[in-house]
mmCIF file of C-alpha atoms in Angstrom:
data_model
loop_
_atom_site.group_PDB
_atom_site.id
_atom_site.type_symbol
_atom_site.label_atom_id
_atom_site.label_comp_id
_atom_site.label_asym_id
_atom_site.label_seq_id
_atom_site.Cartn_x
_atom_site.Cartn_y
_atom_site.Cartn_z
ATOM 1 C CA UNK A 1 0.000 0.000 0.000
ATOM 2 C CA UNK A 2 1.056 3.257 -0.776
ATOM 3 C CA UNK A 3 1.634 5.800 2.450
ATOM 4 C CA UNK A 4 1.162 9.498 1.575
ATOM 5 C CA UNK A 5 2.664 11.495 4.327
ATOM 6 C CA UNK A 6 3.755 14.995 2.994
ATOM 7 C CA UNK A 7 1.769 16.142 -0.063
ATOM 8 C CA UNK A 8 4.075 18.917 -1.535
ATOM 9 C CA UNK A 9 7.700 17.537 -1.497
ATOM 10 C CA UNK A 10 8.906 20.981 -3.789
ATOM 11 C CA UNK A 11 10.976 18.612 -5.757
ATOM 12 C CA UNK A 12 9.156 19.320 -8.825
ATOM 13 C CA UNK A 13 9.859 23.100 -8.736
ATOM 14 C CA UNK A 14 12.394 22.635 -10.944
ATOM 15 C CA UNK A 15 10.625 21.269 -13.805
ATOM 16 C CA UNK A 16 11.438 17.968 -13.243
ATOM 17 C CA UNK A 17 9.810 14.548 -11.396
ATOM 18 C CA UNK A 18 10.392 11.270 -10.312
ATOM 19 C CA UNK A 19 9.087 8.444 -12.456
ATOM 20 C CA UNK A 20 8.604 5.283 -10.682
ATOM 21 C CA UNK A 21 11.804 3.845 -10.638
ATOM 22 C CA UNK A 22 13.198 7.378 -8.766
ATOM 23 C CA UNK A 23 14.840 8.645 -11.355
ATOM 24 C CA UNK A 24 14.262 12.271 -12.785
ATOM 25 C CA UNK A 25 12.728 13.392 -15.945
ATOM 26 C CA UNK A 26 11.190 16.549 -17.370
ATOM 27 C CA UNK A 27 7.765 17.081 -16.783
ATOM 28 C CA UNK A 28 7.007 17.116 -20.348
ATOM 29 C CA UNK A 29 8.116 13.918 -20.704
ATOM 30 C CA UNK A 30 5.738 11.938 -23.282
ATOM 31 C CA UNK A 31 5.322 9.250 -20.216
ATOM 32 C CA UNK A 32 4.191 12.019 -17.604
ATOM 33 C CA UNK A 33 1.578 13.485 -20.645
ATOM 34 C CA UNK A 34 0.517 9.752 -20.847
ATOM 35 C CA UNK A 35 -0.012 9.240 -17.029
ATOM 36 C CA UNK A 36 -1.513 12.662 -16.678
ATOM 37 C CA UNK A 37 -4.069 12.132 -19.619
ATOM 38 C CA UNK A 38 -5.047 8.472 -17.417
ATOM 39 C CA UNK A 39 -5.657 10.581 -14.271
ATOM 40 C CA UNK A 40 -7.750 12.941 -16.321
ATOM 41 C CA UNK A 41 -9.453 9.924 -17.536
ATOM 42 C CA UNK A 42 -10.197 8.761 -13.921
ATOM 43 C CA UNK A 43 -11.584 12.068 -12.775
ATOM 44 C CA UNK A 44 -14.038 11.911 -15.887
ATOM 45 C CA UNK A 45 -14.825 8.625 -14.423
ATOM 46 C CA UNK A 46 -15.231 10.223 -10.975
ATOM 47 C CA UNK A 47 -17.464 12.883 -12.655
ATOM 48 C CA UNK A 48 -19.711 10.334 -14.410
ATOM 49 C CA UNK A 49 -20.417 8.182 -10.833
ATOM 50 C CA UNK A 50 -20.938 11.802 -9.027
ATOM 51 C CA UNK A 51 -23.078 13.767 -11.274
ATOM 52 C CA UNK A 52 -24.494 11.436 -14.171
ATOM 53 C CA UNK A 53 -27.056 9.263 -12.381
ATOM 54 C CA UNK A 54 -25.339 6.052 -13.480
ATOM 55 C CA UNK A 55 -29.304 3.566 -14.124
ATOM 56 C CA UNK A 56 -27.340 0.380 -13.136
ATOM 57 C CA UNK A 57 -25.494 -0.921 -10.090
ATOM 58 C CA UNK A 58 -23.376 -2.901 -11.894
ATOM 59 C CA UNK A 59 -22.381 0.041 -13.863
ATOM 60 C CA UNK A 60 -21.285 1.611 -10.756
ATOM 61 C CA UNK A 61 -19.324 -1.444 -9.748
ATOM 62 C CA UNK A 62 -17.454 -1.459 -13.075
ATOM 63 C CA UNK A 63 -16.327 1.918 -13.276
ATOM 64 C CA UNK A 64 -15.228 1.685 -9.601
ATOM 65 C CA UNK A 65 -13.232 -1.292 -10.763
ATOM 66 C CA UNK A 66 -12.235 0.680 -14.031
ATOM 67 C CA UNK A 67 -10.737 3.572 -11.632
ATOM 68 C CA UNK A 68 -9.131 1.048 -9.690
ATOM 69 C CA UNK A 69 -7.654 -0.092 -13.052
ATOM 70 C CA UNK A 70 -6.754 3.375 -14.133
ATOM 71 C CA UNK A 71 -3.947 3.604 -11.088
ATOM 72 C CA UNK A 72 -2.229 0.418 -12.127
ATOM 73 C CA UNK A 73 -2.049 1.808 -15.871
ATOM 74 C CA UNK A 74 -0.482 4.902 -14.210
ATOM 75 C CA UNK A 75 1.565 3.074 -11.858
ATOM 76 C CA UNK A 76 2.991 1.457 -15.729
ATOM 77 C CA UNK A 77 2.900 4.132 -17.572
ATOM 78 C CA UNK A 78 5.626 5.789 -14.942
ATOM 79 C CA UNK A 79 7.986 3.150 -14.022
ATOM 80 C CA UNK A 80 10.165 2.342 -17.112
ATOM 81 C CA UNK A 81 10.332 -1.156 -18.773
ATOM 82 C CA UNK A 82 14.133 -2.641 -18.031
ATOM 83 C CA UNK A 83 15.311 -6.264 -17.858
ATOM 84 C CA UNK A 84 15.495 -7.944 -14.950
ATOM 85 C CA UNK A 85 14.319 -4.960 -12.397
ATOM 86 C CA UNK A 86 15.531 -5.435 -8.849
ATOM 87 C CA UNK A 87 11.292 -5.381 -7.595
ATOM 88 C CA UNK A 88 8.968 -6.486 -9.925
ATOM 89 C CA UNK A 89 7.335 -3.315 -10.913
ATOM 90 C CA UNK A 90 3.061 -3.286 -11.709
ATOM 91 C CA UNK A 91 2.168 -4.168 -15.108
ATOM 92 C CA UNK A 92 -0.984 -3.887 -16.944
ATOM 93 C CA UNK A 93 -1.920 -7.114 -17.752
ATOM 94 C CA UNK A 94 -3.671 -9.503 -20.714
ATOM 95 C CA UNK A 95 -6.451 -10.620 -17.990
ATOM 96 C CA UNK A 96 -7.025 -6.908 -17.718
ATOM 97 C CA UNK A 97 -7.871 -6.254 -20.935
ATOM 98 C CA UNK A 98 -9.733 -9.675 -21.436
ATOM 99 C CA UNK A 99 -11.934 -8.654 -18.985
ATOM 100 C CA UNK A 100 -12.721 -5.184 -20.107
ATOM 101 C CA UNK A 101 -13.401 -6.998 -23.429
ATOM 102 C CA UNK A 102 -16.018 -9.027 -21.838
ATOM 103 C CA UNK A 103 -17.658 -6.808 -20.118
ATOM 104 C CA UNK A 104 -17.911 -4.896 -24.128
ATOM 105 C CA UNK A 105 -19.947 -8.157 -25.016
ATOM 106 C CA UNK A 106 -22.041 -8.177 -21.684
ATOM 107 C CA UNK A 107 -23.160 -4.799 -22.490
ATOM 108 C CA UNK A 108 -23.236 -4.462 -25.838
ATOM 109 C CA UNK A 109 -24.956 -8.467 -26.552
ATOM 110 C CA UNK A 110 -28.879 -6.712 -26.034
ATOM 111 C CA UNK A 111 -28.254 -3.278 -27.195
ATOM 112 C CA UNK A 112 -29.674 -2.053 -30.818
ATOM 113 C CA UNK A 113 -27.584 -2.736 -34.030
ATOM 114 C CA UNK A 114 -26.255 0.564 -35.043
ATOM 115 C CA UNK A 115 -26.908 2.201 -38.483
ATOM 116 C CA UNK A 116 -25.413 5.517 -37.903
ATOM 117 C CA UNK A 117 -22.801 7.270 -35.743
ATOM 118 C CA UNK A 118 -23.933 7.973 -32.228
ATOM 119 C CA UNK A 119 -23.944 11.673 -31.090
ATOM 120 C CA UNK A 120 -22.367 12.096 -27.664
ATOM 121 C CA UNK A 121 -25.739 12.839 -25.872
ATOM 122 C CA UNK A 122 -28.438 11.267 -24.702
ATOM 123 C CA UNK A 123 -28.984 11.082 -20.933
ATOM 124 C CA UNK A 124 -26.273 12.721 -18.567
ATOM 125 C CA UNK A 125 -24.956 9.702 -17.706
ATOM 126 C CA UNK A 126 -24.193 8.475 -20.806
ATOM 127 C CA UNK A 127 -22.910 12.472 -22.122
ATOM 128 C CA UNK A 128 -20.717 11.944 -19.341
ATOM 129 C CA UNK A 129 -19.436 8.385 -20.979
ATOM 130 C CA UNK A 130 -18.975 10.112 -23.820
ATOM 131 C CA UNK A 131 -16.775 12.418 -22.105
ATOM 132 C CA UNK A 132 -14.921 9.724 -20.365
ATOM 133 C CA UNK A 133 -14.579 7.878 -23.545
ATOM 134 C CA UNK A 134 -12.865 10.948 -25.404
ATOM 135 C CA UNK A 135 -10.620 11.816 -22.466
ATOM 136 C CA UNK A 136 -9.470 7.843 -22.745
ATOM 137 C CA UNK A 137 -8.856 8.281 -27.200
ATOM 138 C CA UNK A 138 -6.359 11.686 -25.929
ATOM 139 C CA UNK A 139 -4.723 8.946 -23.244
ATOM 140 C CA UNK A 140 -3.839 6.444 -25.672
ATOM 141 C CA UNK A 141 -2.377 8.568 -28.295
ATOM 142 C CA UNK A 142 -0.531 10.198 -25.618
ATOM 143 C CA UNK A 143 0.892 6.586 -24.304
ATOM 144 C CA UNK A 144 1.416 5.426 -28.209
ATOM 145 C CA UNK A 145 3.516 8.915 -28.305
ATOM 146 C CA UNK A 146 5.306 7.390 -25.252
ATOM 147 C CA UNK A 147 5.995 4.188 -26.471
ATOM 148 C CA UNK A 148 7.199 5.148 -30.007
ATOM 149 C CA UNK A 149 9.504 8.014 -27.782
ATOM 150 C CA UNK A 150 10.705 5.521 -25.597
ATOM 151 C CA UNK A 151 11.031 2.248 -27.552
ATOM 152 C CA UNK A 152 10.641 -0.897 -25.396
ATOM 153 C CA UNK A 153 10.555 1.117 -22.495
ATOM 154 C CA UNK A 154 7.237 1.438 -22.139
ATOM 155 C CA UNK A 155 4.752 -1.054 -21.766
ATOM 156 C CA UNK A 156 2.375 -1.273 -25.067
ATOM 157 C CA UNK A 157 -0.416 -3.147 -23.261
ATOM 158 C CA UNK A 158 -1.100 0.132 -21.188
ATOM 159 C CA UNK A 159 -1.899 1.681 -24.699
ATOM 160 C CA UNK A 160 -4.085 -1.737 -25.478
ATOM 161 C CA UNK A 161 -5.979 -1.684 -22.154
ATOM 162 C CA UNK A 162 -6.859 2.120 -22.899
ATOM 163 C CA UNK A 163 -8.037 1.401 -26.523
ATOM 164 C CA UNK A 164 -10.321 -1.315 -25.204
ATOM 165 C CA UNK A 165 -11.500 1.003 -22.041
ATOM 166 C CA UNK A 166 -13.026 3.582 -24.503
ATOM 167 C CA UNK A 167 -14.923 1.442 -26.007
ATOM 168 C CA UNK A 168 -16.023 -0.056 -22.845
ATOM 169 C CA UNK A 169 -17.042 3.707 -22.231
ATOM 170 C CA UNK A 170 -18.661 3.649 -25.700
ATOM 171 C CA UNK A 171 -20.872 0.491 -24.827
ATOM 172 C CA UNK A 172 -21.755 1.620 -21.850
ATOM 173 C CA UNK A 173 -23.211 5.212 -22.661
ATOM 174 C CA UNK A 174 -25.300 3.383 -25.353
ATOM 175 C CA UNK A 175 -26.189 0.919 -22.483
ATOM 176 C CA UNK A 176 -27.552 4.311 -20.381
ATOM 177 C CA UNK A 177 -29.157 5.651 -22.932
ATOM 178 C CA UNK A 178 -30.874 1.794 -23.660
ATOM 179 C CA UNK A 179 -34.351 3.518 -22.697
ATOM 180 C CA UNK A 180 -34.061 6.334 -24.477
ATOM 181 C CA UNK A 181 -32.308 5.574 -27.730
ATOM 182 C CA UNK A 182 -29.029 6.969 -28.800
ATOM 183 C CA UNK A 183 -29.032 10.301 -30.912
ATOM 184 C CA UNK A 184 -27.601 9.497 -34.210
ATOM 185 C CA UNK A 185 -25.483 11.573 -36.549
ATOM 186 C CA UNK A 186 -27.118 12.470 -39.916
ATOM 187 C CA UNK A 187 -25.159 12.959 -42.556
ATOM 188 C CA UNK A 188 -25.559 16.225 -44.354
ATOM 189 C CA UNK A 189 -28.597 17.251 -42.371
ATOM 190 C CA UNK A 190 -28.325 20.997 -42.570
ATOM 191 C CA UNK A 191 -26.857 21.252 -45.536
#
């Protein structure tokens, strides 16, 4: 478990901040834009279970699970890939993404077939998705940046577990707005 103690340290006043494995890099380090994106992923996430009414328990179980989820990709994301590390650092996982994929075809097995686009509206909760899902796209072009910067240093099934996660987000705001119906985009409507 992680003990927070002091919450401003003043190391970072600098410019710089520890990655996971203590060493130093430059705040605008393509891993730290990666990271931060994920955190801003989880607050959307946060958001959605505060404000957007969430119709379904289990919902609320799985996103809960999801922000759980988020750390650990975080947790990746900062501590560089290197052979045989001295503690075995946290790793997103296969199993991780298998089950976000399941949970896709749960949700998604009883929704309507699409013809169109979906507009990201509907009811709050699943705007909110929508929002979540979008924040989650900018994270995993952020960690691809990361990867492609930093070679084999960082872990590419971060950038797979994100890719799946917004479409879990995807499912899921069509899954809120199940009683409703989802908006649909029109092509060329006010032309």
């Amino acid at each position: 478990m992680v003990n927070l103690t002091r919450i401003y340290t003043k190391t970072g006043d600098d410019g710089t901040t520890s990655l996971g494995d203590m060493s130093r890099t430059s705040k605008n380090d393509p891993r730290l834009e990666a990271y931060a994106d994920v955190d801003e992923a989880n607050s959307a996430i946060g958001v959605v279970l505060a404000l957007g009414a969430i119709s379904d328990e289990s919902v609320k179980t799985l996103l809960i699970r999801v922000q759980n989820d988020l750390f650990d990709v975080g947790a990746d994301l900062c501590t560089p890939v290197i052979d045989d590390p001295k503690v075995e650092p946290l790793r997103v996982t296969e199993e991780q993404i298998t089950y976000l994929e399941s949970q896709i075809d749960s949700y998604n097995k009883n929704l309507a077939e699409l013809r169109s686009f979906v507009l990201p509206s509907g009811t709050p909760a699943a705007s909110l998705l929508h929002v979540a899902r979008t924040v989650t796209r900018r994270a995993e072009r952020s960690t691809w940046h990361a990867i492609h910067s930093f070679g084999g240093g960082v872990n590419p099934l971060a950038a797979k577990y994100l890719n799946r996660l917004s479409d879990l987000f995807f499912v899921l705001a069509r899954f809120e707005n199940r009683e409703v119906g989802d908006v649909l985009w029109v092509p060329g409507a006010n032309r």
